[in-house]
Coordinates of C-alpha atoms in Angstrom, one line a residue:
M1 CA -0.1 0.3 -0.1
K2 CA 1.4 3.5 -1.0
I3 CA 2.6 5.8 1.6
E4 CA 3.6 9.1 1.5
F5 CA 6.2 11.1 4.1
D6 CA 5.4 14.2 4.8
I7 CA 7.6 15.4 7.8
E8 CA 5.7 18.9 8.3
K9 CA 2.2 17.4 8.6
I10 CA 3.9 14.2 11.2
K11 CA 5.5 17.0 13.8
S12 CA 2.4 18.8 13.6
Y13 CA 0.1 16.2 14.6
D14 CA 2.8 14.0 16.8
T15 CA 1.0 13.7 20.1
A16 CA 0.3 10.6 22.2
G17 CA -2.5 8.2 21.4
P18 CA -3.4 4.3 21.6
R19 CA -2.4 2.1 18.9
Y20 CA -6.0 0.1 18.8
T21 CA -5.3 -2.8 19.3
S22 CA -8.8 -3.0 21.2
Y23 CA -11.7 -0.3 21.3
P24 CA -12.2 0.6 23.8
T25 CA -8.9 0.6 25.1
A26 CA -7.3 -1.1 27.7
V27 CA -7.3 1.9 29.9
A28 CA -11.0 2.0 29.5
F29 CA -11.2 -1.2 31.5
T30 CA -12.5 -1.3 34.7
P31 CA -12.7 -3.4 38.4
S32 CA -16.5 -3.6 38.3
F33 CA -15.9 -6.2 35.8
T34 CA -15.3 -9.6 37.3
E35 CA -15.4 -13.1 36.9
V36 CA -19.2 -13.3 36.9
D37 CA -19.3 -11.0 33.8
F38 CA -17.0 -12.9 32.0
R39 CA -18.6 -16.1 32.3
K40 CA -21.5 -14.5 31.1
H41 CA -19.9 -13.5 27.8
A42 CA -18.4 -17.1 27.9
E43 CA -21.7 -18.2 27.4
L44 CA -22.9 -16.3 25.0
S45 CA -19.9 -16.7 23.3
N46 CA -21.0 -20.3 23.1
T47 CA -24.8 -19.9 22.2
E48 CA -24.2 -16.8 19.8
Q49 CA -21.2 -17.7 18.2
D50 CA -22.9 -21.0 16.6
N51 CA -19.7 -22.9 17.5
G52 CA -17.2 -20.8 15.9
P53 CA -13.2 -20.7 16.3
I54 CA -11.8 -19.6 18.6
S55 CA -8.0 -18.2 19.5
L56 CA -5.8 -18.7 22.5
Y57 CA -2.9 -16.8 24.0
F58 CA -0.8 -18.1 26.5
H59 CA 1.3 -15.4 28.8
I60 CA 4.7 -16.4 29.9
P61 CA 6.7 -13.6 31.9
F62 CA 10.1 -14.9 32.5
C63 CA 13.0 -12.8 31.1
D64 CA 16.7 -14.2 32.2
T65 CA 18.0 -10.6 31.7
V66 CA 15.8 -7.5 31.1
C67 CA 16.1 -5.2 28.2
F68 CA 15.9 -1.7 29.2
Y69 CA 13.5 -0.5 26.3
C70 CA 10.9 -2.9 27.6
A71 CA 7.3 -2.3 28.4
C72 CA 5.8 -5.9 28.6
N73 CA 4.4 -7.3 31.6
K74 CA 7.6 -9.5 32.9
I75 CA 9.7 -11.3 35.7
A76 CA 13.4 -10.7 34.9
T77 CA 15.3 -14.2 36.6
K78 CA 17.5 -16.7 36.3
D79 CA 16.0 -19.0 38.6
Y80 CA 14.3 -21.0 35.9
S81 CA 12.3 -23.4 38.6
K82 CA 9.9 -20.6 38.7
A83 CA 8.7 -21.8 35.5
D84 CA 7.4 -25.2 37.1
T85 CA 5.2 -23.3 39.7
Y86 CA 3.8 -21.2 37.1
L87 CA 3.1 -23.6 34.5
E88 CA 1.1 -25.9 37.5
Y89 CA -0.6 -22.4 37.8
L90 CA -1.3 -22.2 34.2
Y91 CA -2.7 -25.6 34.0
R92 CA -5.3 -24.8 36.5
E93 CA -6.5 -22.0 35.0
I94 CA -6.5 -23.8 31.5
D95 CA -8.9 -26.4 33.3
M96 CA -11.1 -23.5 34.7
Q97 CA -11.2 -21.9 30.8
A98 CA -11.6 -24.9 28.9
K99 CA -14.9 -26.1 30.7
L100 CA -16.4 -22.5 29.7
Y101 CA -16.1 -23.8 25.6
N102 CA -17.8 -26.0 23.8
T103 CA -15.4 -28.9 23.0
D104 CA -16.0 -28.6 19.3
R105 CA -14.9 -25.0 18.8
V106 CA -11.5 -25.5 16.7
V107 CA -8.4 -23.3 17.8
E108 CA -7.6 -21.4 14.6
Q109 CA -5.1 -19.4 15.9
L110 CA -2.9 -19.8 19.1
H111 CA 0.0 -17.3 20.5
W112 CA 2.6 -17.5 23.2
G113 CA 4.2 -14.2 24.5
G114 CA 6.1 -12.8 27.1
G115 CA 7.8 -12.2 28.7
T116 CA 9.9 -14.6 26.8
P117 CA 8.3 -18.0 26.2
T118 CA 11.5 -19.7 25.1
F119 CA 12.1 -19.1 28.7
L120 CA 10.9 -22.4 29.3
N121 CA 12.7 -25.7 29.0
H122 CA 11.8 -28.4 25.6
Q123 CA 10.1 -30.6 28.1
Q124 CA 8.1 -27.8 29.4
I125 CA 7.1 -26.5 25.9
K126 CA 6.1 -30.2 24.8
D127 CA 3.7 -30.1 28.4
L128 CA 2.0 -26.9 27.9
M129 CA 1.2 -27.5 24.6
A130 CA 0.2 -31.3 25.0
Y131 CA -2.1 -29.9 27.7
T132 CA -3.7 -27.2 25.5
R133 CA -4.3 -30.0 23.1
K134 CA -5.9 -32.0 25.8
S135 CA -8.2 -29.1 27.1
F136 CA -8.7 -27.2 23.6
N137 CA -9.6 -28.2 20.1
L138 CA -6.3 -28.0 18.4
L139 CA -5.6 -28.2 14.7
D140 CA -2.9 -31.3 13.9
N141 CA -2.7 -30.9 10.2
D142 CA -0.1 -27.6 10.4
T143 CA -3.4 -25.4 8.9
G144 CA -3.7 -23.0 12.5
D145 CA -2.1 -19.8 12.7
Y146 CA -0.1 -21.0 15.6
S147 CA 2.5 -18.4 16.7
I148 CA 5.5 -17.8 19.2
E149 CA 7.6 -14.9 20.2
I150 CA 11.4 -16.1 20.3
D151 CA 14.3 -14.4 21.7
P152 CA 17.1 -15.8 19.3
R153 CA 19.7 -15.3 22.3
S154 CA 17.5 -18.0 24.1
V155 CA 17.3 -20.8 21.9
S156 CA 19.1 -23.2 19.4
E157 CA 18.3 -24.9 16.7
E158 CA 17.1 -27.9 18.4
T159 CA 14.0 -25.8 20.3
I160 CA 13.1 -24.5 16.8
K161 CA 12.7 -28.2 16.1
V162 CA 10.7 -28.7 19.2
L163 CA 8.6 -25.9 18.5
R164 CA 7.7 -27.1 15.1
E165 CA 6.9 -30.6 16.4
V166 CA 4.7 -29.5 19.1
G167 CA 2.6 -27.3 16.5
F168 CA 4.0 -24.0 16.4
N169 CA 4.3 -22.5 12.3
R170 CA 5.0 -18.8 12.4
F171 CA 7.9 -17.5 14.7
S172 CA 8.5 -13.9 15.9
L173 CA 12.0 -12.8 16.7
G174 CA 12.9 -10.0 18.7
V175 CA 16.2 -8.1 17.1
Q176 CA 15.2 -4.2 18.0
D177 CA 18.6 -3.3 16.3
I178 CA 22.1 -5.4 15.2
D179 CA 24.1 -2.5 16.4
D180 CA 26.7 -3.3 19.0
E181 CA 26.5 0.4 20.9
V182 CA 22.9 0.7 20.6
Q183 CA 23.0 -3.1 22.1
K184 CA 25.1 -2.4 25.1
A185 CA 23.1 1.1 25.4
V186 CA 19.7 -0.8 25.8
N187 CA 21.0 -4.4 27.3
R188 CA 20.4 -6.7 24.7
I189 CA 23.5 -8.3 23.4
Q190 CA 22.9 -10.2 20.4
P191 CA 25.2 -10.6 17.8
F192 CA 23.4 -10.8 14.0
H193 CA 24.8 -14.2 13.4
Q194 CA 23.2 -15.7 16.1
T195 CA 19.5 -13.9 14.9
K196 CA 20.4 -15.2 11.4
G197 CA 21.5 -18.9 12.7
I198 CA 17.9 -19.2 14.1
I199 CA 15.7 -17.8 11.2
E200 CA 17.9 -20.5 8.9
A201 CA 16.6 -22.9 11.4
C202 CA 12.9 -21.9 11.4
R203 CA 13.4 -22.5 7.5
A204 CA 15.1 -25.8 7.7
N205 CA 12.4 -26.6 9.8
N206 CA 9.6 -25.5 7.1
A207 CA 8.2 -22.5 9.2
K208 CA 5.1 -21.0 7.4
S209 CA 6.0 -17.6 8.5
I210 CA 9.1 -15.5 10.2
S211 CA 8.4 -12.3 11.8
I212 CA 11.2 -9.8 12.8
D213 CA 10.7 -7.1 15.7
L214 CA 12.8 -3.5 15.0
I215 CA 12.6 -0.4 17.5
Y216 CA 13.5 3.1 16.1
G217 CA 14.3 5.5 18.8
L218 CA 16.5 4.0 21.2
P219 CA 19.3 5.4 22.8
L220 CA 22.6 6.0 20.4
Q221 CA 21.2 4.9 16.8
T222 CA 21.8 7.1 14.5
I223 CA 20.1 7.0 10.7
E224 CA 23.2 5.3 9.0
G225 CA 23.4 2.5 12.0
F226 CA 19.7 1.9 11.4
A227 CA 20.0 1.5 7.7
N228 CA 22.7 -1.2 8.2
T229 CA 20.5 -2.9 10.3
L230 CA 17.7 -2.8 7.7
K231 CA 20.0 -3.9 5.1
H232 CA 20.9 -7.0 7.2
I233 CA 17.4 -7.7 7.9
I234 CA 16.1 -7.4 4.2
E235 CA 19.5 -9.7 3.3
V236 CA 17.7 -12.3 5.4
S237 CA 13.9 -11.5 4.2
P238 CA 11.3 -11.9 6.6
D239 CA 7.9 -12.4 6.1
R240 CA 6.8 -9.5 8.0
I241 CA 8.9 -6.8 9.8
S242 CA 7.5 -4.9 13.0
L243 CA 9.0 -1.1 12.9
F244 CA 7.9 -0.4 16.2
N245 CA 8.6 3.4 17.8
Y246 CA 10.3 4.0 21.4
A247 CA 8.2 5.0 23.5
H248 CA 10.4 6.3 26.3
M249 CA 7.9 6.2 29.4
P250 CA 10.4 5.7 32.7
H251 CA 7.2 6.6 34.8
L252 CA 5.3 4.0 34.1
F253 CA 8.1 1.2 33.1
K254 CA 11.1 1.1 35.3
P255 CA 13.9 -0.8 33.5
Q256 CA 13.7 2.5 31.2
R257 CA 15.2 4.1 33.9
R258 CA 18.3 2.9 32.8
I259 CA 18.1 4.3 29.7
D260 CA 20.8 7.7 29.3
E261 CA 17.9 10.3 28.1
A262 CA 21.2 12.5 26.6
Q263 CA 21.8 9.3 24.3
L264 CA 18.1 8.9 22.8
P265 CA 17.8 10.4 19.2
K266 CA 16.7 14.2 18.6
S267 CA 13.2 13.8 17.2
E268 CA 14.1 15.4 13.9
D269 CA 16.5 12.4 13.9
K270 CA 14.2 10.1 14.9
L271 CA 11.8 11.2 11.8
E272 CA 14.5 10.7 9.7
I273 CA 15.4 7.4 10.8
L274 CA 11.7 6.3 10.3
Q275 CA 11.5 8.2 6.8
H276 CA 14.4 6.0 5.7
S277 CA 13.3 2.8 7.2
I278 CA 9.8 3.3 5.7
E279 CA 11.4 3.8 2.1
T280 CA 13.9 1.3 2.4
L281 CA 11.4 -1.4 3.1
V282 CA 9.1 -0.1 0.1
N283 CA 11.9 -0.2 -2.0
A284 CA 12.5 -3.7 -0.9
G285 CA 9.3 -4.9 -1.8
Y286 CA 7.5 -5.0 1.3
N287 CA 3.9 -3.6 1.6
Y288 CA 3.0 -1.0 4.8
I289 CA 0.1 -2.7 6.3
G290 CA -0.3 -0.1 8.5
M291 CA 0.4 0.9 12.7
D292 CA 4.3 0.0 12.6
H293 CA 3.6 -3.2 10.1
F294 CA 4.8 -4.5 7.0
A295 CA 4.7 -7.5 4.9
K296 CA 5.7 -9.3 1.8
P297 CA 2.6 -9.0 -1.1
E298 CA 2.2 -12.8 -0.8
D299 CA 1.9 -12.5 3.1
E300 CA -1.3 -13.6 4.4
L301 CA -2.0 -9.9 5.9
S302 CA -1.0 -8.3 2.8
I303 CA -3.6 -10.8 0.6
A304 CA -6.5 -10.0 3.6
Q305 CA -5.7 -6.3 3.2
E306 CA -6.0 -6.3 -0.4
Q307 CA -9.6 -8.0 -0.1
G308 CA -11.1 -6.3 3.1
Q309 CA -10.6 -9.2 5.7
L310 CA -7.9 -7.9 7.8
H311 CA -8.5 -7.8 11.6
R312 CA -6.5 -6.1 14.4
N313 CA -6.2 -7.2 18.0
F314 CA -3.8 -7.5 20.8
Q315 CA -1.7 -9.4 18.7
G316 CA -1.7 -6.6 16.2
Y317 CA -2.8 -7.4 12.5
T318 CA -4.4 -10.7 11.7
T319 CA -6.6 -12.7 9.5
H320 CA -8.9 -14.4 11.9
A321 CA -11.5 -11.3 13.0
E322 CA -13.8 -14.0 13.5
C323 CA -12.2 -16.0 16.5
D324 CA -12.9 -14.9 20.1
L325 CA -9.8 -14.4 22.2
V326 CA -9.3 -16.4 25.5
A327 CA -6.0 -15.1 27.1
M328 CA -4.2 -17.3 30.1
G329 CA -1.5 -16.2 32.2
V330 CA -0.6 -13.4 34.4
S331 CA -1.5 -9.6 32.8
A332 CA -3.2 -11.9 29.8
I333 CA -6.1 -9.9 28.1
S334 CA -9.3 -11.4 26.5
S335 CA -11.5 -10.6 23.8
V336 CA -14.9 -12.8 24.5
Y337 CA -18.2 -11.9 22.8
Y338 CA -18.3 -8.1 23.0
S339 CA -16.4 -8.0 26.4
Y340 CA -12.6 -7.3 27.3
S341 CA -10.8 -8.4 30.3
Q342 CA -7.3 -8.7 32.0
N343 CA -5.8 -11.1 34.5
E344 CA -4.0 -10.1 37.6
K345 CA -0.5 -8.2 37.0
A346 CA 1.5 -9.3 39.9
L347 CA 2.0 -12.9 40.1
E348 CA 1.3 -13.8 43.3
K349 CA -2.4 -12.4 43.1
Y350 CA -2.4 -14.4 39.9
Y351 CA -1.8 -17.8 42.3
Q352 CA -4.2 -16.5 45.1
R353 CA -7.0 -15.9 42.6
I354 CA -6.2 -19.4 41.1
D355 CA -5.7 -21.0 44.5
K356 CA -9.2 -19.7 45.7
G357 CA -10.4 -21.6 42.3
E358 CA -11.1 -18.3 40.6
L359 CA -10.7 -16.9 37.2
P360 CA -7.8 -14.6 38.4
I361 CA -9.5 -11.5 36.4
I362 CA -8.9 -8.1 37.9
R363 CA -10.9 -5.7 35.4
G364 CA -12.7 -5.4 32.1
L365 CA -15.6 -4.3 30.1
S366 CA -18.6 -5.2 28.5
M367 CA -19.0 -3.3 25.3
I368 CA -22.4 -1.1 24.8
D369 CA -23.9 -0.8 21.1
D370 CA -21.8 2.6 21.1
D371 CA -18.6 0.8 21.4
I372 CA -19.4 -1.6 19.1
V373 CA -20.1 1.0 16.2
R374 CA -16.8 2.2 16.8
H375 CA -15.0 -0.5 17.3
K376 CA -15.9 -1.4 13.6
V377 CA -15.4 2.4 12.5
I378 CA -11.9 2.0 14.1
Q379 CA -11.1 -1.2 12.5
Q380 CA -11.7 -0.1 8.8
L381 CA -10.1 2.7 9.1
S382 CA -6.6 0.8 10.9
C383 CA -7.1 -2.2 8.7
H384 CA -8.1 -0.6 5.4
F385 CA -7.6 3.0 5.3
S386 CA -11.0 3.9 4.6
L387 CA -14.8 3.7 5.9
N388 CA -17.8 3.4 4.4
F389 CA -20.7 4.8 5.4
K390 CA -23.3 2.5 3.9
Q391 CA -21.8 -0.3 5.3
I392 CA -21.9 0.7 9.2
E393 CA -25.6 1.8 8.6
E394 CA -26.8 -1.4 7.2
E395 CA -24.8 -3.6 9.6
F396 CA -25.9 -1.4 12.9
N397 CA -29.0 0.6 11.6
I398 CA -28.0 4.2 11.9
D399 CA -28.0 7.4 9.7
F400 CA -24.1 7.9 9.8
K401 CA -23.9 11.2 9.2
D402 CA -26.4 12.0 12.0
Y403 CA -24.6 9.9 14.6
F404 CA -21.6 10.8 13.7
K405 CA -22.2 14.4 12.8
S406 CA -19.5 15.9 15.8
E407 CA -16.6 13.5 14.3
L408 CA -17.6 14.1 10.2
K409 CA -17.2 18.0 11.5
E410 CA -13.6 17.3 13.4
L411 CA -12.4 15.3 10.1
I412 CA -12.8 18.8 7.8
K413 CA -9.2 19.7 9.4
F414 CA -8.1 16.3 7.9
E415 CA -9.4 16.8 4.9
E416 CA -7.5 20.3 4.5
D417 CA -4.5 19.1 5.3
E418 CA -4.8 16.6 2.5
L419 CA -4.9 13.3 4.9
L420 CA -7.7 12.4 3.9
T421 CA -11.1 12.6 1.5
M422 CA -14.6 12.8 2.2
G423 CA -17.1 11.8 -0.2
A424 CA -20.7 11.2 0.1
N425 CA -20.6 7.6 1.7
Q426 CA -17.0 7.1 2.4
V427 CA -13.8 8.6 4.0
K428 CA -10.6 7.6 2.1
V429 CA -7.3 8.2 3.8
T430 CA -4.6 9.4 1.4
P431 CA -0.8 7.9 1.1
R432 CA 0.0 10.9 3.4
G433 CA -2.7 10.3 6.0
R434 CA -1.3 6.7 6.2
L435 CA 1.2 7.1 9.0
L436 CA -1.1 9.4 11.0
I437 CA -4.0 6.3 10.9
R438 CA -3.8 6.6 15.1
N439 CA -4.7 10.6 15.2
I440 CA -7.4 9.5 12.5
C441 CA -9.1 6.8 14.7
M442 CA -8.9 9.0 17.7
V443 CA -11.4 11.1 16.4
F444 CA -14.0 8.0 16.9
D445 CA -12.6 7.4 20.3
V446 CA -15.2 9.0 23.3
Y447 CA -12.8 7.7 25.6
L448 CA -10.4 9.6 24.8
K449 CA -9.8 12.9 26.3
E450 CA -9.6 11.8 30.2
Q451 CA -7.1 9.2 28.7
V452 CA -4.6 11.4 27.1
S453 CA -4.5 13.5 30.3
Q454 CA -3.5 10.8 32.4
Q455 CA -0.5 10.1 29.7
R456 CA -1.1 6.6 29.5
F457 CA 0.1 7.0 25.5
S458 CA 3.2 6.6 23.7
K459 CA 3.4 9.5 21.0
V460 CA 1.8 8.5 17.3
I461 CA 5.2 9.0 15.6

């Protein structure tokens, strides 16, 4: 998808805002949503979804070293026995969750995130996947979308073989930057030959897809240095690339306090790094999918976007729009039949709730009709850079222009800045506006004013 980099427009719109992996976003969740509410939504999921497919997510929070930039829910430890205890409790949560869903509901999508899922040893990996298969209806013909996040420093060729044997077919590798000095500044020493070796192992084991995560805006990054990182990444030819903006929010994430702010690139340099990165990736044949993501033209994400079937959720862009997401483990967020729910974020509290025989839900939200309409609007914009009024009207029985009267007025400024065009029955985001799609989505977010004042979001660029 074509994209145009207008540095002046980007500067003028560079405010804080959500990434819209959900709507309403996680900061709108409340503790008034309880396990009782979740169980009601799970029951509705069974009765109303006609035994449709589901998606599973497992959060493995452990890392053996902490990366200073990290904003994930993780526990840095060298004590690998902690994983044994964690898995005992995770199995008990799996037991509780599995009872809520009809056994013939196929698991089309499965993802392990973290932390570092490959903190688990080979036997633990086999055991967790076997327990999942026993509890849920997993596919065994390799047609599922079964993915795992990998730290190349924590795996071997044998690990990849084990992961492939238990059913994983998509591998996401954290790289961030290959420059030695940048790696030292963020406490992630990862020689490129190590990353390349694991990519080769994934290919040797017939991986369906390989994705690489990069971050721009890290300390000591330069335009030339990151260009070298991109050159090496393009040479190993991953199917997907995520290019994330480093959000420096040390007031929220303690490890970031160990980053020397004086070493962070200036905002002008950061924008130049982004501009050069986008141009380089597009010239190398990658499609800009949206919000940080690039994919090869033959990749499922590119095809789904072309066919109008792309979806966005807590794992980013996906092709499984119809799946309810059942998430397990500490801090994991589920999306089940028009509801969101998050588990306890602290490990001890997670254990305590499970010891009581309770699902460890700490907060969540039941979507009201207005949330559902706005969710659909934001999905259309973030996935397809367009908005079809008639489609929304027919699906929700509303008059679009009346319902979103104030939002359409707000979009006039975006049109004047050539970030979108408004027709009689549609909005189309221009190539110049695609990098600022978060800003355009924010117009339709009724929860946003209070959330932005709390400084809970990163800058959009």
